[in-house]
Amino acid sequence: VQLQASGGGLVQAGGSLRLSCAASGRSFSSSTRGWFRQVPGKDREFVAAVSWRGNTNYADSVKGRFTISRDNAKNTVYLQMNSLKPEDTAVYHCAASYGGDFYSASAYDYWGQGTLVTVSS
């Protein structure tokens, strides 16, 4: 079972990036799929989540700028990031959960390796 995140890179403030997280080894269509981010020395921070029904939730810091979506046929979740800010710089991790609080990293059973997003000012 593997979650493979991709799409990170270097972008100027105000720009956009689209992250993808492709799953393999099993179907995650009945799971909650989430994105977290982490900077060195800090805990992993909740960014966004989408339930198996398509309900979405966002951290206040990204609400209105980021959009999470999923394509169950492709076993993939996406994070469209617009109006990026330097404080969005982090390693972004995708994850899948089958229960628990969607905003808590401890609720997620499967994790991808992360993709680095760097936003320059």
Phi, psi and omega in degrees: 000130184215139170246123184245109179270144179208169175107354179289170179167193180258129181217151177281155176305137183093348181277187184227152172217154175236117177268147176234150176223104181264133180256147177217157178098336175194163177275138177248022185296336181261009183257163165275132178252134184227164172237135174233162176223156183213137172246155183304133177087359180236160177289159175295134187247132177295137178245304184199157177212151176228127181282172180296336178276350181099004176288136184244151175219146185225150169292147181303327184292342182241354183301134181088347180245326182252148176226126176259142177211165180220151175233098184294329178298328179260359180058037189229144174239148184236155172225106175273121183244115179245164178049048184295146181239156178305328180288354174278353179299124183182171166271126183259128181245138172259156184206163178228139183229145175245016176163160180101181181288121187297337183270358182256126180301330183291345180278350186263132186265334184231139183228144171271174187277347178098150176224136188275129173245124179237124181246118181267150181268000000 
